Amino acid sequence: MQLTGAEIVIECLKEQGVDTVFGYPGGSILNVYDELYKHSDEITHILTSHEQGAAHAADGYARATGKVGVCFATSGPGATNLVTGIATACMDSIPIVAITCNVGVSLLGKDSFQEIDITGITMPITKHNYIVKDVKDLADTIRKAFVIAKKGRPGPVLVDIPKDVTANKTEYKKQEIAPVTVSQAICEEEIESALKIISKSKKPYIFVGGGAVLADASKELYEFVKKVDAPVTDTLMGKGAFPGTDTLYTGMLGMHGTKTANYGVSECDLLIVIGARFSDRVTGNAKKFARNARILQFDVDAAEMNKNVLITDGVVGDIKVALGIMNDRLENQSHTEWIEKIMSYKEQYPLKYHEDTLTGPFVVEEIYRQTKGDAVIVTEVGQHQMWAAQFYKFTKPRTFLTSGGLGTMGYGLGASLGAKTGMPDKTVVNIAGDGCFRMNMNEIATAARYNIPIIQVVVNNHVLGMVRQWQNLFYGERYSATVLNDNVDFVKLAEALGAAGVRAETREEFKEAFASALKLGRPVVIDCQIDSDEKVWPMVAPGAAISEAFDEKDLEERSR
């Protein structure tokens, strides 16, 4: 049958099982939105307040559901407003498809109104991108985009469609979309080598990254950990892949990781890395990272081998498949003495915070208590993000959504809208600092418009907390451009945008406010007033080894 390009876009989304699109219309994408209107009973459209919010919402939807997130934007500034969201998804390997529309083919390259080379702009931050200049190529291009977004190491794909292509007609034939298959190919020599290394180890440590979440390998990972009999640490992106309530779990690794994890990895004789890419925030001084250990890395992407840290051995392939093979062939190991030593570290170096006032860690722990650890937690970037990672015990994958690679302030609110849309039966909480909340707080209006009942917790210290922490510790207490002590009232703002707003200045007030928010059934903003000098502990100084992690007590002893 003959269909217009706009009709083909919608039919291809239906082929893929897309049920929700986040976006913002404009002149170049009008034909697509007109066709979307006719299919509103099949595809829900969430009109965000800003295109960046749409990209983050598609990202949050993808992280929470495991499906591909989809966002729309028009040409020019509409398309460029997606860029930060696309880059965020790229850094964290999140499958989204961004569909933009451009000026007509005859107007390309002429500095036409709202023309932009969005494929050129996004080339470094997409897994692949396309501009479709012939309507005959449109259906196959969209189908390819979804396959590329999902296959192997996931990532964002952008499809740019000139406006006349959305109006032109061509023959369209519906296709049944086969699931993207996971490659079963794993090198036998690599498996054999891994088995031998593990069997010889006396002090193994398992380090889990986001790849374990993306591969849906939690079950295989749990069995593997128990077979190896090793303590476990993780990255921000790896949260929930291994249960944070398990005895063998030792907390996060790196700059704001636990002393237990940092010391343990520094002392182990074998570091088994599952889907992590050795970010600089994890390794500290890379030359001193795990220098007493052989490093065995499992990853779907061979490009991650020896990129940031030199490894001893690697297994390239799908993590779920690789761990399944290892579990079938690995004999049960026993490392009682090593485990006991790491457990003694856990007792000696617990995470602590000031318990006499309202603090960020208390807020996170109270959210954990009231949600019984069963919420989807979304964060922005900064101190509150670290506190969420430290004090909420994640037991399931896809329940901690955060910008790990790009570190995008303003990510969380849009992402929480996407997560709640994709997982309507889950409690979704976005934890933000006041600096981050200002970035995209306009999306509270989106939550109110569609009555998406997210809970927005603002950890309000009236400063850019993480930057201020660095200024305090390393820049002589020169607080340049980090004080936000103005007259912005987040409670009134929430109410003005159509949400409920409440302020909490004490621990009891926060308990009551959050309990009420859980029952309210509408978007709520809770403004939590905390001290400006509250810090994230432990910490590894820039350029230092992770074995040199220090906390508030260490700092006090040094200053004596």
XYZ file of C-alpha atoms in Angstrom:
560
model
C 0.000 0.000 0.000
C 1.100 3.578 -0.686
C 1.848 5.565 2.470
C 3.400 8.928 3.194
C 6.701 9.104 5.031
C 4.882 10.308 8.153
C 2.542 7.326 8.013
C 5.538 5.014 7.578
C 7.197 6.467 10.692
C 4.157 5.645 12.815
C 3.640 2.205 11.242
C 7.298 1.333 11.873
C 6.979 2.381 15.522
C 3.942 0.134 15.825
C 5.935 -2.719 14.251
C 8.508 -2.296 17.006
C 5.883 -2.392 19.744
C 6.485 1.222 20.751
C 3.759 2.333 23.156
C 5.128 5.714 24.272
C 6.943 8.598 22.592
C 8.346 11.665 24.362
C 8.719 14.816 22.322
C 7.979 18.375 21.281
C 6.472 19.354 17.907
C 7.521 22.015 15.417
C 7.192 22.974 11.770
C 9.426 20.343 10.193
C 7.924 17.430 12.124
C 4.280 18.521 11.734
C 3.407 15.755 9.281
C 4.600 13.113 11.729
C 2.666 14.669 14.612
C -0.447 14.879 12.454
C -0.196 11.150 11.797
C 0.583 10.441 15.465
C -2.695 12.195 16.354
C -4.588 9.571 14.345
C -2.940 6.772 16.339
C -3.207 8.258 19.825
C -5.096 5.175 20.993
C -2.061 3.029 20.118
C 0.910 5.272 20.927
C 0.900 7.617 23.908
C 2.708 10.905 23.381
C 4.130 12.787 26.357
C 4.657 16.472 25.553
C 7.616 17.537 27.664
C 8.444 21.126 28.609
C 11.742 21.015 26.698
C 13.293 18.627 24.180
C 16.104 17.785 26.599
C 13.442 16.487 28.969
C 12.100 14.303 26.138
C 15.517 12.751 25.498
C 16.040 12.083 29.214
C 12.520 10.644 29.478
C 13.208 8.239 26.601
C 16.445 7.291 28.369
C 14.700 6.713 31.712
C 11.993 4.664 29.995
C 14.677 2.486 28.370
C 16.663 1.985 31.576
C 13.602 1.081 33.639
C 11.894 -1.212 31.118
C 14.778 -2.658 29.102
C 12.998 -1.584 25.905
C 14.078 1.045 23.388
C 13.058 4.581 24.352
C 11.798 6.915 21.610
C 11.827 10.710 21.394
C 10.735 13.213 18.713
C 11.992 16.710 17.950
C 11.714 19.173 15.129
C 14.556 20.735 13.151
C 17.107 23.295 14.282
C 16.945 24.115 18.006
C 14.465 21.297 18.593
C 17.033 18.787 17.389
C 20.005 20.428 19.130
C 18.075 20.449 22.403
C 18.197 16.639 22.282
C 21.987 16.559 22.155
C 22.745 16.426 25.891
C 20.186 13.664 26.361
C 21.591 11.652 23.462
C 25.135 12.072 24.798
C 23.960 10.947 28.247
C 22.479 7.780 26.732
C 25.611 7.182 24.663
C 27.988 7.370 27.619
C 25.885 4.867 29.570
C 25.059 2.561 26.605
C 21.297 3.143 26.717
C 19.136 2.157 23.710
C 17.082 5.098 22.470
C 15.932 6.096 18.990
C 15.688 9.847 18.413
C 13.617 10.855 15.396
C 14.110 14.405 14.168
C 12.769 16.128 11.081
C 14.737 18.629 9.034
C 14.024 21.166 6.313
C 13.152 19.780 2.886
C 15.868 18.075 0.821
C 16.078 21.007 -1.622
C 16.738 23.396 1.301
C 19.526 21.385 2.935
C 22.911 23.106 2.974
C 21.436 26.567 2.334
C 21.231 27.897 5.903
C 17.469 27.622 5.704
C 15.249 28.594 8.619
C 15.742 26.096 11.458
C 18.123 23.990 9.378
C 20.874 22.186 11.271
C 23.168 19.299 10.390
C 22.008 17.173 13.298
C 23.606 13.998 11.933
C 26.962 15.791 11.817
C 26.481 17.163 15.321
C 25.478 13.816 16.829
C 27.944 11.582 14.982
C 30.346 11.345 17.975
C 27.533 10.705 20.495
C 25.398 8.114 18.702
C 25.986 4.462 18.019
C 24.832 5.280 14.479
C 22.774 7.958 12.785
C 21.005 8.530 9.474
C 19.538 11.250 7.313
C 16.853 9.762 5.034
C 16.562 11.715 1.773
C 14.391 9.199 -0.114
C 11.080 7.995 1.295
C 11.751 4.557 -0.222
C 14.569 4.084 2.313
C 12.592 5.250 5.337
C 10.990 2.049 6.648
C 14.163 -0.015 6.417
C 16.197 2.756 8.034
C 13.886 2.967 11.059
C 13.959 -0.827 11.394
C 17.760 -0.796 11.271
C 17.837 1.962 13.894
C 16.000 -0.197 16.408
C 18.217 -3.203 15.739
C 21.394 -1.157 16.130
C 20.118 0.478 19.329
C 19.507 -2.933 20.929
C 22.144 -5.240 19.479
C 25.440 -5.999 21.248
C 26.454 -3.026 23.352
C 23.317 -0.836 23.261
C 23.292 2.844 22.448
C 21.380 5.763 20.935
C 20.540 6.028 17.224
C 19.270 9.175 15.509
C 17.146 9.226 12.351
C 16.776 12.626 10.661
C 14.000 12.981 8.076
C 13.599 16.028 5.801
C 10.050 17.402 5.815
C 9.302 16.611 2.180
C 10.253 12.980 2.798
C 7.540 12.821 5.467
C 5.025 14.008 2.826
C 6.200 11.896 -0.121
C 4.581 8.517 -0.755
C 5.994 5.076 -1.411
C 4.989 1.450 -1.164
C 4.964 0.150 2.401
C 4.753 -3.468 3.458
C 4.340 -4.328 7.113
C 7.000 -6.607 8.597
C 6.922 -8.884 11.593
C 9.891 -7.834 13.673
C 11.984 -10.720 14.979
C 13.607 -10.280 18.401
C 17.221 -9.158 18.321
C 19.240 -12.304 18.944
C 22.110 -12.435 21.396
C 25.318 -13.861 19.997
C 26.289 -17.115 21.680
C 29.857 -16.866 20.382
C 32.450 -16.998 23.154
C 36.079 -17.946 22.528
C 36.793 -21.350 24.112
C 40.417 -20.415 24.828
C 39.293 -17.329 26.730
C 36.870 -19.386 28.830
C 39.547 -21.985 29.597
C 41.997 -19.300 30.621
C 39.399 -17.642 32.866
C 38.586 -20.937 34.589
C 42.272 -21.587 35.315
C 42.913 -18.099 36.662
C 39.921 -18.252 39.004
C 40.835 -21.710 40.306
C 44.345 -20.505 41.220
C 43.235 -17.333 42.986
C 43.420 -17.074 46.780
C 41.995 -13.550 47.118
C 39.509 -12.826 44.293
C 37.271 -9.757 44.143
C 34.340 -9.305 41.752
C 33.715 -5.852 40.287
C 30.329 -5.349 38.614
C 29.421 -2.626 36.109
C 26.445 -1.559 34.054
C 27.086 -4.218 31.425
C 25.680 -6.828 33.813
C 22.433 -4.832 34.035
C 22.197 -4.277 30.284
C 22.748 -7.988 29.620
C 20.022 -8.982 32.123
C 22.646 -11.201 33.726
C 21.726 -10.790 37.414
C 20.752 -14.439 37.890
C 23.941 -15.707 36.253
C 26.018 -13.149 38.173
C 24.587 -14.238 41.527
C 25.388 -17.889 40.811
C 28.882 -16.939 39.612
C 29.620 -14.947 42.789
C 28.574 -17.841 44.985
C 30.692 -20.287 42.965
C 33.779 -18.079 43.080
C 33.142 -17.256 46.766
C 34.369 -13.682 46.467
C 33.369 -10.269 47.808
C 31.541 -7.959 45.389
C 31.790 -4.272 44.600
C 30.087 -2.251 41.878
C 29.890 0.982 39.925
C 27.048 3.491 39.800
C 25.800 1.791 36.645
C 26.106 -1.686 38.149
C 23.786 -1.016 41.094
C 21.222 -3.762 41.623
C 22.886 -6.318 39.361
C 24.026 -8.036 42.572
C 21.848 -7.523 45.656
C 23.121 -4.800 47.965
C 21.700 -6.718 50.931
C 23.895 -9.786 50.363
C 26.662 -10.484 52.885
C 29.303 -10.579 50.127
C 28.369 -7.090 48.892
C 30.887 -4.483 50.073
C 29.577 -1.266 48.563
C 30.627 0.900 45.654
C 34.193 1.245 44.342
C 36.129 4.412 43.594
C 36.194 8.090 44.479
C 33.222 7.857 46.838
C 33.274 4.121 47.281
C 33.529 2.379 50.641
C 36.874 1.909 52.310
C 36.112 -1.814 52.361
C 35.791 -2.015 48.575
C 38.718 0.298 47.882
C 41.053 -1.509 50.280
C 39.837 -4.947 49.192
C 40.381 -4.317 45.486
C 43.824 -2.897 46.279
C 44.755 -6.080 48.155
C 43.149 -8.787 46.003
C 45.185 -11.141 43.806
C 42.473 -11.412 41.123
C 39.997 -8.733 40.089
C 37.134 -10.179 38.037
C 35.479 -7.348 36.137
C 31.929 -7.925 34.865
C 30.749 -5.310 32.346
C 32.644 -2.305 33.715
C 34.841 0.081 31.759
C 37.315 1.310 34.405
C 36.084 4.895 34.600
C 38.570 7.339 36.075
C 36.129 7.933 38.960
C 36.444 4.234 39.790
C 40.166 3.651 39.329
C 41.636 6.792 40.846
C 45.289 6.732 39.811
C 45.112 4.077 37.079
C 48.796 3.179 37.473
C 48.151 2.197 41.090
C 44.787 0.514 40.531
C 44.638 -3.133 41.693
C 48.381 -3.374 41.164
C 48.657 -6.558 43.237
C 46.098 -8.360 41.088
C 45.652 -10.109 37.815
C 42.659 -8.576 36.049
C 40.103 -10.749 34.259
C 37.552 -8.732 32.302
C 34.221 -9.896 30.855
C 32.719 -7.468 28.336
C 30.619 -7.511 25.182
C 32.773 -4.770 23.652
C 36.360 -5.706 22.805
C 37.201 -1.993 22.577
C 36.931 -1.793 26.372
C 39.770 -4.282 26.843
C 43.014 -2.506 27.788
C 41.456 0.908 27.136
C 41.837 2.509 30.566
C 43.555 -0.215 32.584
C 45.813 -2.986 31.304
C 44.214 -6.373 31.943
C 45.723 -9.834 32.208
C 42.942 -11.771 30.492
C 39.593 -11.049 28.910
C 36.459 -12.817 27.764
C 34.680 -11.002 24.933
C 30.991 -11.684 24.427
C 27.537 -11.319 25.907
C 27.902 -11.355 29.697
C 24.812 -13.454 30.316
C 26.086 -16.092 27.903
C 29.667 -15.977 29.186
C 28.682 -16.273 32.849
C 26.309 -19.108 31.981
C 29.200 -21.043 30.461
C 31.448 -20.262 33.410
C 28.802 -21.428 35.887
C 28.411 -24.732 34.058
C 32.131 -25.449 34.153
C 33.511 -23.737 37.245
C 33.914 -25.822 40.379
C 32.844 -24.280 43.686
C 35.703 -22.291 45.208
C 36.317 -21.499 48.882
C 38.074 -18.411 50.213
C 37.046 -18.370 53.879
C 40.084 -16.547 55.234
C 39.931 -13.846 52.531
C 36.191 -13.328 53.022
C 36.677 -13.016 56.774
C 39.286 -10.304 56.249
C 36.959 -8.306 53.981
C 34.082 -8.750 56.450
C 36.328 -7.336 59.173
C 36.822 -4.267 56.964
C 33.042 -3.917 56.667
C 32.780 -3.859 60.458
C 35.727 -1.508 60.829
C 34.747 0.987 58.108
C 30.949 1.356 57.969
C 29.373 4.283 56.162
C 28.485 6.983 58.716
C 26.708 10.311 58.820
C 25.623 12.915 61.397
C 22.506 11.532 63.066
C 21.411 14.615 65.000
C 19.921 16.564 62.094
C 18.347 16.260 58.649
C 21.046 15.140 56.199
C 21.242 13.746 52.680
C 22.123 10.218 53.863
C 19.208 10.219 56.313
C 16.844 11.260 53.522
C 18.024 8.345 51.358
C 17.815 5.837 54.210
C 14.294 7.000 55.058
C 13.236 6.626 51.424
C 14.666 3.096 51.548
C 12.769 2.308 54.744
C 9.438 3.636 53.539
C 9.654 2.083 50.056
C 10.980 -1.186 51.545
C 13.769 -1.070 48.974
C 11.312 -1.617 46.133
C 11.279 1.777 44.411
C 12.880 2.967 41.196
C 15.382 5.571 42.356
C 16.451 8.231 39.873
C 19.051 10.891 40.608
C 20.616 13.985 39.196
C 24.398 14.406 39.589
C 26.387 15.425 42.638
C 26.418 14.765 46.377
C 22.836 13.493 46.498
C 23.705 11.019 43.721
C 26.555 9.571 45.784
C 24.397 9.390 48.919
C 21.721 7.534 46.962
C 24.313 5.055 45.702
C 25.773 4.600 49.187
C 22.697 4.396 51.408
C 19.920 2.829 49.315
C 20.329 -0.952 49.149
C 19.512 -1.890 45.562
C 18.522 -5.535 45.166
C 17.224 -5.589 41.589
C 18.589 -4.315 38.269
C 16.988 -1.336 36.514
C 16.008 0.286 39.811
C 18.794 2.893 39.981
C 18.758 5.323 37.074
C 21.509 7.902 36.983
C 23.848 9.638 34.559
C 27.090 7.800 35.286
C 29.316 8.665 32.327
C 28.380 12.164 31.209
C 27.339 13.321 34.689
C 24.347 15.290 33.422
C 22.839 17.760 35.858
C 19.146 17.972 34.974
C 18.910 14.329 33.903
C 16.797 12.923 36.691
C 13.438 14.652 36.455
C 12.907 13.816 32.775
C 14.243 10.297 33.352
C 11.854 9.773 36.253
C 8.918 10.738 34.006
C 10.064 8.128 31.496
C 10.575 5.496 34.191
C 7.146 6.061 35.753
C 5.481 6.016 32.339
C 7.154 2.708 31.520
C 6.671 1.218 35.003
C 3.395 2.738 36.263
C 3.035 0.278 39.146
C 6.411 1.175 40.676
C 7.109 4.004 43.091
C 9.495 6.360 41.280
C 11.548 8.865 43.269
C 13.882 11.446 41.768
C 16.513 12.658 44.232
C 18.069 15.972 43.235
C 20.247 18.699 44.611
C 18.861 22.205 44.395
C 21.434 23.093 41.722
C 20.415 20.160 39.521
C 16.704 20.705 40.098
C 16.991 24.221 38.666
C 18.317 22.808 35.386
C 15.090 21.143 34.224
C 12.533 21.817 36.955
C 10.098 22.889 34.218
C 9.347 19.177 33.756
C 7.305 19.295 36.976
C 4.704 20.940 34.722
C 4.830 17.847 32.488
C 4.327 15.569 35.480
C 1.367 17.667 36.597
C -0.190 17.875 33.118
C -0.304 14.104 32.750
C -0.619 13.438 36.502
C 2.517 11.285 36.507
C 2.872 10.722 40.273
C 6.620 10.922 40.716
C 8.101 12.027 44.016
C 10.700 14.758 43.574
C 12.996 15.042 46.609
C 15.225 18.125 46.558
C 18.225 17.841 48.868
C 18.522 21.587 49.281
C 21.804 22.825 50.719
C 21.669 26.191 48.887
C 24.998 25.500 47.171
C 26.430 23.432 44.346
C 27.377 20.818 46.915
C 29.911 18.604 45.177
C 31.783 21.526 43.649
C 31.734 23.280 47.027
C 33.139 20.119 48.648
C 36.102 20.251 46.270
C 36.506 23.987 46.893
C 36.505 23.302 50.624
C 39.017 20.463 50.507
C 41.311 21.411 47.606
C 40.763 25.100 46.725
C 41.337 26.904 49.998
C 37.639 27.407 50.744
C 37.265 29.850 47.848
C 33.585 29.323 47.015
C 33.559 30.768 43.525
C 30.078 30.768 41.910
C 28.742 27.881 44.004
C 26.443 29.663 46.480
C 22.728 29.500 45.583
C 21.428 31.258 48.670
C 18.676 33.236 46.944
C 14.920 33.590 47.261
C 13.765 30.680 45.107
C 10.910 28.865 46.873
C 10.595 25.301 45.553
C 7.316 24.704 47.392
C 5.622 27.677 45.723
C 7.240 26.701 42.433
C 5.791 23.195 42.659
C 2.345 24.547 43.375
C 2.628 27.067 40.530
C 3.469 24.235 38.120
C 0.511 22.142 39.286
C 2.202 19.756 41.735
C 2.046 19.455 45.503
C 4.876 21.054 47.459
C 6.092 20.607 51.024
C 9.169 21.694 52.955
C 11.031 19.542 55.469
C 13.537 21.036 57.918
C 13.714 18.168 60.415
C 13.944 14.404 60.235
C 10.379 14.021 61.498
C 9.056 16.496 58.958
C 10.700 14.543 56.147
C 9.311 11.245 57.411
C 5.804 12.703 57.428
C 6.215 14.447 54.064
C 7.471 11.331 52.288
C 4.820 9.082 53.833
C 2.174 11.525 52.624
C 3.730 11.698 49.140
C 3.546 7.914 48.789
C -0.229 8.057 49.319
C -1.062 11.205 47.381
C -1.234 9.837 43.822
C 0.029 13.044 42.185
C 3.444 14.624 41.616
C 5.025 15.978 44.792
C 8.086 18.133 45.424
C 9.682 17.773 48.879
C 12.175 20.542 49.662
C 14.639 19.152 52.257
C 16.739 21.806 53.965
C 20.220 20.512 54.845
C 23.513 22.112 55.864
C 25.638 23.696 53.137
C 28.807 21.958 54.298
C 27.477 18.394 54.429
C 30.003 16.195 52.602
C 30.171 12.829 50.872
C 32.480 10.394 52.657
C 34.728 8.521 52.035
C 36.613 10.326 49.302
C 39.657 9.698 47.140
C 41.581 12.846 46.255
C 42.150 13.512 42.536
C 45.269 11.695 41.337
C 45.454 9.476 44.421
C 45.136 5.706 44.577
C 41.812 4.291 45.793
C 43.746 2.699 48.678
C 44.231 6.273 49.957
C 40.513 6.853 50.571
C 39.868 9.131 53.555
C 36.842 10.210 55.564
C 35.899 12.968 57.987
C 37.647 11.285 60.923
C 40.870 10.915 58.921
C 40.712 14.574 57.958
C 40.289 15.658 61.574
C 43.261 13.534 62.656
C 45.448 15.009 59.915
C 44.639 18.557 60.986
C 45.665 17.995 64.609
